[in-house]
XYZ file of C-alpha atoms in Angstrom:
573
model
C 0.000 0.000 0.000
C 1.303 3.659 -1.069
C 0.716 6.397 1.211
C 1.037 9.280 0.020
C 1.284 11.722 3.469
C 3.864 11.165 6.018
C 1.691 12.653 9.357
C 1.464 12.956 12.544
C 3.992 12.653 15.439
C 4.031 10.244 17.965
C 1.988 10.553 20.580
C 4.011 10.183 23.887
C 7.148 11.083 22.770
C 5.608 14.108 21.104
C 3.562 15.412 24.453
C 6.439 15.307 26.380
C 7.778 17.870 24.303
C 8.557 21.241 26.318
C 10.867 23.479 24.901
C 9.813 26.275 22.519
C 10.400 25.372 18.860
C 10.953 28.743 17.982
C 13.748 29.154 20.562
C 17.381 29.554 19.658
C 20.155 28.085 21.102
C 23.762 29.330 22.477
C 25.947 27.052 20.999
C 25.215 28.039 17.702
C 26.769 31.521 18.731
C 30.369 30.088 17.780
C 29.014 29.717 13.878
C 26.184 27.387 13.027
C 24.073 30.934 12.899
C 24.811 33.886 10.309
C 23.126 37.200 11.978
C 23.389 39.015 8.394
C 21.313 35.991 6.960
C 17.563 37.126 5.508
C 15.308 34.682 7.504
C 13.071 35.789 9.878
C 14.394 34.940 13.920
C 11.576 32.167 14.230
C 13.046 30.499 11.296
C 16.659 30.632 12.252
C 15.505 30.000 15.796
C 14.189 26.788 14.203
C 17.129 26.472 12.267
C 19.387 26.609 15.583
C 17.264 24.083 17.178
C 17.942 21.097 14.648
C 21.526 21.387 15.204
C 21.209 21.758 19.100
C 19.508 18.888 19.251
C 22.339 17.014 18.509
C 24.348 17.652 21.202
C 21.969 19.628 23.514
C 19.462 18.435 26.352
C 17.095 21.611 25.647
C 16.678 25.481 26.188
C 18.440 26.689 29.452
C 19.423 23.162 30.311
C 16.188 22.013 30.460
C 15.470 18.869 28.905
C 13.098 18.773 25.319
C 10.552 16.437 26.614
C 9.951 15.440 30.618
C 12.767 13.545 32.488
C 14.030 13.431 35.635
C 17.591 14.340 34.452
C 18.436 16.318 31.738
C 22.184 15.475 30.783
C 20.436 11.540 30.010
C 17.876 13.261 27.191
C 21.058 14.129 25.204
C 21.544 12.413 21.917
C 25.476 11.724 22.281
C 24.952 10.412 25.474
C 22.366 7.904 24.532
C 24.506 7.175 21.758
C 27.482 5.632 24.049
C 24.771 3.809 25.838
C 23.435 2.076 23.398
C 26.088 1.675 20.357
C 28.825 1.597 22.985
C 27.762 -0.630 26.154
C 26.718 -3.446 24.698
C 29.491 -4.300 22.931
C 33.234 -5.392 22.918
C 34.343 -1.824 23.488
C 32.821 -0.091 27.213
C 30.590 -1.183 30.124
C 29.150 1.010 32.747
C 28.893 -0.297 36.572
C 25.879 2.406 37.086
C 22.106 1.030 37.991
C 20.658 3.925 37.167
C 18.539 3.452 33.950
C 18.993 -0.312 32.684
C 22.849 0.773 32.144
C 24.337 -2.053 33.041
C 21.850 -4.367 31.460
C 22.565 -2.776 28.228
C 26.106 -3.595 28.983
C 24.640 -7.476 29.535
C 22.434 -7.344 26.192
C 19.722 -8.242 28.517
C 17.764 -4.899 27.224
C 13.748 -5.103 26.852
C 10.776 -2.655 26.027
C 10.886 -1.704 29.701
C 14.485 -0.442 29.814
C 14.526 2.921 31.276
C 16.955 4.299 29.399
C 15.615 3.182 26.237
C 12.774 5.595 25.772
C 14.931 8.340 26.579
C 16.985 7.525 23.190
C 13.479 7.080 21.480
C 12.516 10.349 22.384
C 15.368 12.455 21.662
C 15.061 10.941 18.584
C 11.744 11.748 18.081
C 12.162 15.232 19.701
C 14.876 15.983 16.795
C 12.344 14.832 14.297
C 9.601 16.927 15.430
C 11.898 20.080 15.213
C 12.962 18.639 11.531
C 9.587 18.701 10.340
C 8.541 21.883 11.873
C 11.632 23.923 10.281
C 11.156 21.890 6.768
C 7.414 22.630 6.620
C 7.733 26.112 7.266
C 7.537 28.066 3.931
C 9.827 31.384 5.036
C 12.704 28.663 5.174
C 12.514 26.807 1.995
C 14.225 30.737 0.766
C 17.702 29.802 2.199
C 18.484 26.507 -0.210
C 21.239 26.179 1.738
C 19.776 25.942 5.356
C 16.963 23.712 4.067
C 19.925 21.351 2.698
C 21.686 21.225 6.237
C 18.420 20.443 7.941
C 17.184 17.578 5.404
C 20.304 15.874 6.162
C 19.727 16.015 10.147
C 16.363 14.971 9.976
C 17.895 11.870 7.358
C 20.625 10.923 10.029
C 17.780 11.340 12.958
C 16.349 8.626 10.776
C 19.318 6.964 10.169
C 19.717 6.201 14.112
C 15.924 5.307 14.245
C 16.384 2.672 11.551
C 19.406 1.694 12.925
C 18.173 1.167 16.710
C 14.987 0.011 16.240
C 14.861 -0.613 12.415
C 11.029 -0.059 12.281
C 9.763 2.887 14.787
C 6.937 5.402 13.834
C 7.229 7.485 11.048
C 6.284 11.039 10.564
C 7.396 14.204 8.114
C 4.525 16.689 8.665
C 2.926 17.638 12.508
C -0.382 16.445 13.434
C -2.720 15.490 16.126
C -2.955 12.247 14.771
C -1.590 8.804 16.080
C 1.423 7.960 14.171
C 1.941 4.776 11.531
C 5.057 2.923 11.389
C 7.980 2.799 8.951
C 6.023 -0.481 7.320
C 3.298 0.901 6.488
C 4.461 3.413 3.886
C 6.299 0.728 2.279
C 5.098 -0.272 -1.440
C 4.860 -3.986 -0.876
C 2.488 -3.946 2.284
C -1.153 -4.122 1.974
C -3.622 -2.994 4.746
C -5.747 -6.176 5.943
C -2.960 -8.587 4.598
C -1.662 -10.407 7.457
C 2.299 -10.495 8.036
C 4.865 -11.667 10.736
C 6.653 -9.010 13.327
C 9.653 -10.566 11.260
C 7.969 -9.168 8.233
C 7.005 -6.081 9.374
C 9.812 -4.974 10.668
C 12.211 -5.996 7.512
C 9.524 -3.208 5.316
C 10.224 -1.011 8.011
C 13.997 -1.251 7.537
C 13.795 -1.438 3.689
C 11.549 1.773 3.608
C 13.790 4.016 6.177
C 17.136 2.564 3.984
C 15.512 4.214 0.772
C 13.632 7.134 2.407
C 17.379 8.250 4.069
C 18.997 7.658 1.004
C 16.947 9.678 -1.330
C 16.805 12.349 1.446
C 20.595 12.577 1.018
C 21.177 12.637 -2.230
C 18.415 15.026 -2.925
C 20.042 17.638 0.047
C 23.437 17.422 -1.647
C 23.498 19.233 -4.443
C 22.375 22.545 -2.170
C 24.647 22.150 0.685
C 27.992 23.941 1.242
C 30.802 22.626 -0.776
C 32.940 20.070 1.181
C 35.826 22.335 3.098
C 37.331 21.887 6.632
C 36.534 24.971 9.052
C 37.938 25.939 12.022
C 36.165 27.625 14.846
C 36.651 31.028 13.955
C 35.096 30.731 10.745
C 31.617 31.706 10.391
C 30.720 28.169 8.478
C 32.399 26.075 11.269
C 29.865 23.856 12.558
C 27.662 23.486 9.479
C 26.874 20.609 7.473
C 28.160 20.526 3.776
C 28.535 17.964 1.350
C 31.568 15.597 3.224
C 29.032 15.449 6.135
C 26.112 14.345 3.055
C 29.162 11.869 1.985
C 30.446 10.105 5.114
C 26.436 9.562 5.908
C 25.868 7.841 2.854
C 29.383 6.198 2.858
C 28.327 5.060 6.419
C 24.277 4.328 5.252
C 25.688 1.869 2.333
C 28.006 0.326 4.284
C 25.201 -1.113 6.593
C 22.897 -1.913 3.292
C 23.242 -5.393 3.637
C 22.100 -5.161 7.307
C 19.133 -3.194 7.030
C 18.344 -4.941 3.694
C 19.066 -8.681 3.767
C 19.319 -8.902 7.907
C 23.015 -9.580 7.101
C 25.943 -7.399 6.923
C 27.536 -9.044 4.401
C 25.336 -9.491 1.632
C 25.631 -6.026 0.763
C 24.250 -4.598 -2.572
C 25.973 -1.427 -2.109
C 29.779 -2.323 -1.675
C 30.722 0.323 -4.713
C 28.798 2.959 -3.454
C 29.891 2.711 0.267
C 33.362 3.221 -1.674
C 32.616 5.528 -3.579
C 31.484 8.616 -1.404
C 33.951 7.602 1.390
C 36.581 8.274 -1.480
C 34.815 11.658 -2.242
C 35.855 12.852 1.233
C 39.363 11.512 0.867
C 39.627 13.658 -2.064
C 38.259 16.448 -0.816
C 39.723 19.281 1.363
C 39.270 17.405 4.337
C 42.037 15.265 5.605
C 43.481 12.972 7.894
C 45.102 15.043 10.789
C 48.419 14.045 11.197
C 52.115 14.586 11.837
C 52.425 16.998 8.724
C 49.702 19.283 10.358
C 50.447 19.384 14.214
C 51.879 22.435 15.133
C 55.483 22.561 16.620
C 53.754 24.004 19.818
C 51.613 20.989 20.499
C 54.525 18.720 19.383
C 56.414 20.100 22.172
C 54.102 19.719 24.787
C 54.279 16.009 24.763
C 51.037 15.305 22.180
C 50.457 13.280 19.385
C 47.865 14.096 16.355
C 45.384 11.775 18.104
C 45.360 13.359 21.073
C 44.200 16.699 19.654
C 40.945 15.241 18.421
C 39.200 14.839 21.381
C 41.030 18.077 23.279
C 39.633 21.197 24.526
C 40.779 23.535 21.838
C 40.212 21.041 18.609
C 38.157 23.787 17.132
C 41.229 25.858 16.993
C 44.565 23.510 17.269
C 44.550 21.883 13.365
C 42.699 18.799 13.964
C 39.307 20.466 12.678
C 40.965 19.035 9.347
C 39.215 16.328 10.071
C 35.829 16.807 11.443
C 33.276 16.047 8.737
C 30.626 17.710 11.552
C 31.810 19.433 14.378
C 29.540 19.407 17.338
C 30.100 22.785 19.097
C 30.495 23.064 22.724
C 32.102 26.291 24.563
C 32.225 26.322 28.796
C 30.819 29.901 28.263
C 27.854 29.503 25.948
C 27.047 25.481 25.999
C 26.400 24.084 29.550
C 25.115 20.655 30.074
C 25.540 16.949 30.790
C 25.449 14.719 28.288
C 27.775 16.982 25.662
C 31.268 16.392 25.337
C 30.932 16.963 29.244
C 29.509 13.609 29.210
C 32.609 11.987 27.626
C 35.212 13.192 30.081
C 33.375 12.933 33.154
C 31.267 9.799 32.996
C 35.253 8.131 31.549
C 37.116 9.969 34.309
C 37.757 10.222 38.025
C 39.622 12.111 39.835
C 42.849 10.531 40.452
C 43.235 9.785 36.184
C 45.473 11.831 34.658
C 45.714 12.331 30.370
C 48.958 10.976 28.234
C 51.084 13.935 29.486
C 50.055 13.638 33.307
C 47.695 16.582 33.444
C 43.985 16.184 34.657
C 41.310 16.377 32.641
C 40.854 20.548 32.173
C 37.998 20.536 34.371
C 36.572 19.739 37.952
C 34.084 17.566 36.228
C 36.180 14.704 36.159
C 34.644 12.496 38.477
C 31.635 10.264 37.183
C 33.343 7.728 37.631
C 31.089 4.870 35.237
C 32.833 4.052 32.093
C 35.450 1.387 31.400
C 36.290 -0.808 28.395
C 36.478 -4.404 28.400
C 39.962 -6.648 28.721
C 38.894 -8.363 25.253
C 39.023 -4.480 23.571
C 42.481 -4.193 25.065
C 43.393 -7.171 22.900
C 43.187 -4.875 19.923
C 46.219 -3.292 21.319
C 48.140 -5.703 23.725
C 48.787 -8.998 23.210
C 49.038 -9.492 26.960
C 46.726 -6.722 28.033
C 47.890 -7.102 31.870
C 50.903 -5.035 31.231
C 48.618 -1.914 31.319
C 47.731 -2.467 34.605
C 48.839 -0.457 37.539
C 50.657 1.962 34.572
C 49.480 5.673 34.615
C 48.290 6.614 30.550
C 51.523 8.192 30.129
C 53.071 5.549 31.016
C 51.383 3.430 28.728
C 52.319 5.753 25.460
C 55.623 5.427 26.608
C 55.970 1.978 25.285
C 55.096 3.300 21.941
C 52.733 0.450 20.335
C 49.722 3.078 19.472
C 49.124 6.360 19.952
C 44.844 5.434 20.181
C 46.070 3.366 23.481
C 44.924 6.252 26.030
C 44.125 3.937 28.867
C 44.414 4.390 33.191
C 45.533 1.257 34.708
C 46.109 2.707 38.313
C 43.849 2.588 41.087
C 43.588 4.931 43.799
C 44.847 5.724 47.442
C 41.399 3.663 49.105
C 41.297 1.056 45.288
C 43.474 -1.361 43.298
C 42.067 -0.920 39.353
C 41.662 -4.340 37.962
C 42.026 -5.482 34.278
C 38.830 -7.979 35.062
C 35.475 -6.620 34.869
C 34.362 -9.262 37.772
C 30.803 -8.781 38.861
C 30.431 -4.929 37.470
C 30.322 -3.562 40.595
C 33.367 -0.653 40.267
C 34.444 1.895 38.492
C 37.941 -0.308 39.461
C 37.274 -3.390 38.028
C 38.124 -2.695 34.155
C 40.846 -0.357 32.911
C 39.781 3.510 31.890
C 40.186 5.645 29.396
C 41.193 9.445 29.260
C 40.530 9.651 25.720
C 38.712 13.205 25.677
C 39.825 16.124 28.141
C 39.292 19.540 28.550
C 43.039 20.927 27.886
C 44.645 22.867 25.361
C 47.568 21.723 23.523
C 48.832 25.289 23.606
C 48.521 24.937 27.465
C 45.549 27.636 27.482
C 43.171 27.833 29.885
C 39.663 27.048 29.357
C 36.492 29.347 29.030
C 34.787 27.378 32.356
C 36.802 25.255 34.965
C 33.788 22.824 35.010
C 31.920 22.786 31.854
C 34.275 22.058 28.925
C 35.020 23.557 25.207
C 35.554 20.375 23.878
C 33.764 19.919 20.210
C 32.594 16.663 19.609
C 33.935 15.499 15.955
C 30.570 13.454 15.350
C 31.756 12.528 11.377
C 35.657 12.125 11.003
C 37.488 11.433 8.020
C 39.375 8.430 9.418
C 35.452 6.132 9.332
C 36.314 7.552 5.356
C 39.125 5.613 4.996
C 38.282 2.484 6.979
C 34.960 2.352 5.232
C 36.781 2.613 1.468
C 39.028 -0.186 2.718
C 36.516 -2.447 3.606
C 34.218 -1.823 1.152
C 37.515 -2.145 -1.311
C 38.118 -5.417 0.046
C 34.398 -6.594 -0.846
C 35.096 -5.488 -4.560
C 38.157 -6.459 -5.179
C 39.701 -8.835 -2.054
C 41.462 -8.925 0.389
C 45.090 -8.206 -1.429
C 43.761 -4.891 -2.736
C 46.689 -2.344 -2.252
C 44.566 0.364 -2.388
C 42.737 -0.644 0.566
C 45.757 -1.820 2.323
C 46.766 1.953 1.482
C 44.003 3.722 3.449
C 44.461 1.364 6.326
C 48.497 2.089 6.553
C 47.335 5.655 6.600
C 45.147 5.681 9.451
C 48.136 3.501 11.283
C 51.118 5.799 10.475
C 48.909 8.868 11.991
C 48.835 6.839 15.337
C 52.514 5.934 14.736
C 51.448 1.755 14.922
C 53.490 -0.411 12.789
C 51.664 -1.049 9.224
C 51.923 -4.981 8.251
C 52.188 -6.587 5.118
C 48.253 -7.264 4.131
C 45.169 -6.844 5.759
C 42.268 -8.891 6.195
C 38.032 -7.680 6.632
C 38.624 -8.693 10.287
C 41.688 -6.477 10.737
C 39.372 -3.592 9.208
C 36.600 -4.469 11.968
C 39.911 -4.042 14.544
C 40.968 -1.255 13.315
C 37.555 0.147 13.788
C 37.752 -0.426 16.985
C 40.956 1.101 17.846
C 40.566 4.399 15.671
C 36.502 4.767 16.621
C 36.260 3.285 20.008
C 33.879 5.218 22.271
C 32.458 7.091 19.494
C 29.206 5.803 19.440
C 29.848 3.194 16.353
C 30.782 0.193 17.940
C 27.533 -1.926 17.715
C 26.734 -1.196 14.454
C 30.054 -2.507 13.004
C 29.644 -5.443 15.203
C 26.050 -6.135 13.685
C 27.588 -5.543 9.858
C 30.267 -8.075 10.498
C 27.848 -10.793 12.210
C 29.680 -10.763 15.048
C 26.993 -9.130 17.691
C 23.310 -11.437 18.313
C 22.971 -14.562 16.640
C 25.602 -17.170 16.119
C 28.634 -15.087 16.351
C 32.038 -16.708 17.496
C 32.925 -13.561 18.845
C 32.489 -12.803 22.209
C 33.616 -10.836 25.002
C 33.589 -10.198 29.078
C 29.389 -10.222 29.906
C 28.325 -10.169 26.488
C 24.722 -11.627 27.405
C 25.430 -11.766 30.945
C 28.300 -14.747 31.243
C 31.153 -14.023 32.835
C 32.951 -15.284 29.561
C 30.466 -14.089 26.733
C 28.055 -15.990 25.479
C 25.512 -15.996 22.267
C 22.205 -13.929 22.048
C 19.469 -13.736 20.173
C 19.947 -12.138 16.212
C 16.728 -10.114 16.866
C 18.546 -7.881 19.795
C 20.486 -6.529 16.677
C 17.454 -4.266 16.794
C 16.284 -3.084 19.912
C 12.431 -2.898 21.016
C 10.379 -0.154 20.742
C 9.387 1.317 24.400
C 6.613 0.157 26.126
C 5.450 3.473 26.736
C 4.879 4.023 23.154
C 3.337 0.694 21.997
C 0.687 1.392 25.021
C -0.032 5.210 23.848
C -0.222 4.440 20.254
C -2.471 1.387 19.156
C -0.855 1.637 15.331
C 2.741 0.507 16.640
C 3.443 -3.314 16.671
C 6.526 -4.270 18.858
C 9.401 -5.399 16.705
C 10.414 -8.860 16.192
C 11.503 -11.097 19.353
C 10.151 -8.692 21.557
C 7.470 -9.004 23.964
C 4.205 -6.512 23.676
């Protein structure tokens, strides 16, 4: 069945809604907003709001729909739950929320935390729609570009997380329909399996994203590296459009065929990852650190994920550049959210200074001894070494890890039962400093930008999907993988294999908010995978679970408010 209208908004996610969709937010102040620019303030306001609600809980740190804490509505912060815990890479000790049963894969409809990722997602959405459907800003081609492609990756999540949620393009008081039902091959009255319904679901999103991006592209900004000075730094242009349909046709043959690799789209994952390596944009690396940062003990890596990255060079390399000043951008589940929830107080970063802020001490966040592999061969020689300690044996720049405890603590390389932010080594990855030695705008909140798109996923997705076409032996992908090794000054080897790609994922990406999804693509996460890892699905050892948590459910909240939504496959009602 065709429909032709995309209505309505979801009912509980949309009535929790309490910010002001007019309202404009802060952290667009450092460039995302043009005050010369013709639209009227309710447009740009509107405008503003799309892009905060990436990275932002709300309007004057309230949250955009009703929760008891703000900092957990946040989009990046949900991400790390739920594309991060789960898998190989981190695992939280926290009870709060379901945490640490996402970190057992023993999520369900009831999780907590789940329906706050549902409705940020949904929030985003509803400020999408509103901004697209409003006439005064279909005048700035432009704009209307940049905000087509955040409602397509808002999407993009959705049909990643859930693969078949409720689907709506235009506001209304009306109970929403799901992704499956605006697929061509279903008919009304017809009677079909969750299994079914929820691969229409995924088919439709895959197509609807896709034709989103492609038909935003031609409008946007062309592709050019900013930094945060410059009045374009923060907006999306066409190597944001590229690494999001790299990154969408990489995953084809999940969302398509239910497996990862049987993948229809191998050549053009390739080919608009290769667009950004062509482009302006670039790997940042020793030819573009400056002598000042060199001589302060840092390493190209490290400037990625540092207080001043807007400023210090690495910019090169953020595809989308989520903006966050200790002045104008306060919250909690930000880039503030990386360093303190990773951090405690005792941690110090690769040059033994602390983390650039007195939020340091979360204390949740860990990664798992099997993710340690990636680096070590015996990963028990990180522990009781200090992170500065551990670049000092010079096997990989990416290995930022704290294997000391405390005066009261001994840190532990074992996870044990979860109970401790000391059992499991940490990681200092992000801080709050300046490789100049600066000072911050805030001692607490931090000026960290959060590099959501980075040219290095370019280069690891044109490998692998280079392998696909043409094998394993192909020198040009063995090319792009030596690359993103001689930044972090690892050895290169002779050839590479698919499963050294999904590796090298995980050292280059880990903690970004990536993790699952690669795992899924690769069959290595629910089903029948030989791979596991330290509590995957609750055994001390690892242990298999079901290929439908590939997906997760939809929250129970929204299956009982809305009548139209049938929970997806292998879940209960």
């Amino acid at each position: 069945m065709k429909l032709n209208k995309f209505k309505t908004i979801a009912p509980a996610a949309a009535l929790l809604l309490s910010a002001s969709m007019s309202s404009c937010m802060a952290d667009l102040d450092k460039g995302n907003i043009d005050p010369n620019v013709s639209a009227s303030p309710s447009t740009m306001g509107l405008y503003s709001k799309c892009y905060a609600g990436l990275i932002m809980e709300g309007n004057d740190g309230n949250a955009d729909f009703t929760i008891d804490d703000a900092g957990k509505s946040t989009l990046l912060r949900n991400l790390f739950n739920f594309n991060e815990l789960p898998t190989d890479e981190a695992i939280c000790w926290w009870s709060d929320g379901g945490l640490a049963e996402i970190g057992y894969n023993q999520y369900n409809a009831s999780t907590a935390t789940l329906k706050f990722l549902y409705y940020r997602l949904m929030s985003n959405i509803a400020f999408d729609n509103s901004y697209l459907n409003n006439d005064a800003a279909k005048e700035d081609k432009t704009r209307y570009a940049e905000v087509r492609v955040i409602r397509a990756y808002n999407y993009f999540l959705m049909l990643d997380f859930f693969g078949d949620p409720a689907f709506v393009t235009e506001s209304s008081a009306n109970s929403p329909l799901q992704a499956h039902t605006y697929n061509d091959k279903f008919e009304a009255g017809n009677s079909y399996t969750r299994a079914e319904l929820l691969q229409m679901g995924r088919e439709f999103l895959f197509n609807w994203v896709k034709n989103e991006l492609l038909a935003a592209e031609p409008d946007l900004l062309e592709a050019k590296p900013e930094v945060d000075t410059d009045a374009d730094y923060g907006r999306i242009d066409k190597g944001t459009c590229w690494l999001l349909l790299s990154r969408l046709y990489l995953n084809a043959g999940t969302y398509l065929n239910n497996d990862g690799q049987n993948n229809p789209y191998w050549d053009k994952a390739l080919e608009y990852a290769e667009n950004i390596i062509k482009s302006p944009y670039a790997l940042f690396n020793d030819d573009k650190i400056k002598p000042e940062a060199t001589a302060n003990g840092y390493k190209p890596y490290d400037l990625l994920f540092m207080g001043d990255n807007g400023s210090n060079g690495a910019s090169c390399e953020a595809l989308l550049p989520l903006l966050q000043d200790g002045d104008k951008t306060r919250g909690y589940g930000g880039s503030m959210f990386y360093v303190a929830a990773l951090w405690n107080e005792s941690m110090k970063t690769v040059v033994d200074k602390d983390a650039g802020t007195t939020g340091n001490n979360w204390s949740g966040m860990r990664v798992r001894p099997t993710f340690l592999k990636k680096f070590f061969t015996d990963p028990t020689v990180v522990v009781g070494k200090t992170a500065k300690e551990i670049r000092a044996m010079n096997i990989d720049d990416r290995a930022i890890f704290w294997g000391k405890g405390d005066s009261k603590n001994e840190r532990t390389l074992e996870l044990g039962d979860n109970s401790s932010f000391f059992m499991g080594i940490a990681t200092p990855k992000w801080n709050n400093n300046y490789s100049t030695n600066g000072t911050p705008h805030d001692s607490y909140n931090v000026d960290t930008d959060f590099f959501l798109f980075r040219v290095a996923e370019a280069y690891l997705n044109a490998a692998e999907a280079e392998m696909h076409l043409h094998g394993e032996g192909s020198a040009k992908a063995k090319d792009y993988i030596d690359a993103i090794r001689k930044r972090a000054h690892a050895d290169v080897h002779e050839s590479y294999t698919l499963n050294d790609v999904l590796d090298e994922r995980a050292r280059e990406l880990y903690c970004e908010g990536i993790r699952r999804t690669d795992l899924i693509r690769f069959n290595q996460f629910g089903g029948a995978a030989s791979y596991k890892w330290e509590l995957k699905g609750g055994s001390a050892n690892g242990t298999t679970f079901d290929k439908t948590k590939n997906v997760y459910p939809l929250p129970s909240s929204e299956t009982l408010a809305n009548k139209n939504l049938t929970q997806i496959d292998g879940y209960s009602e």
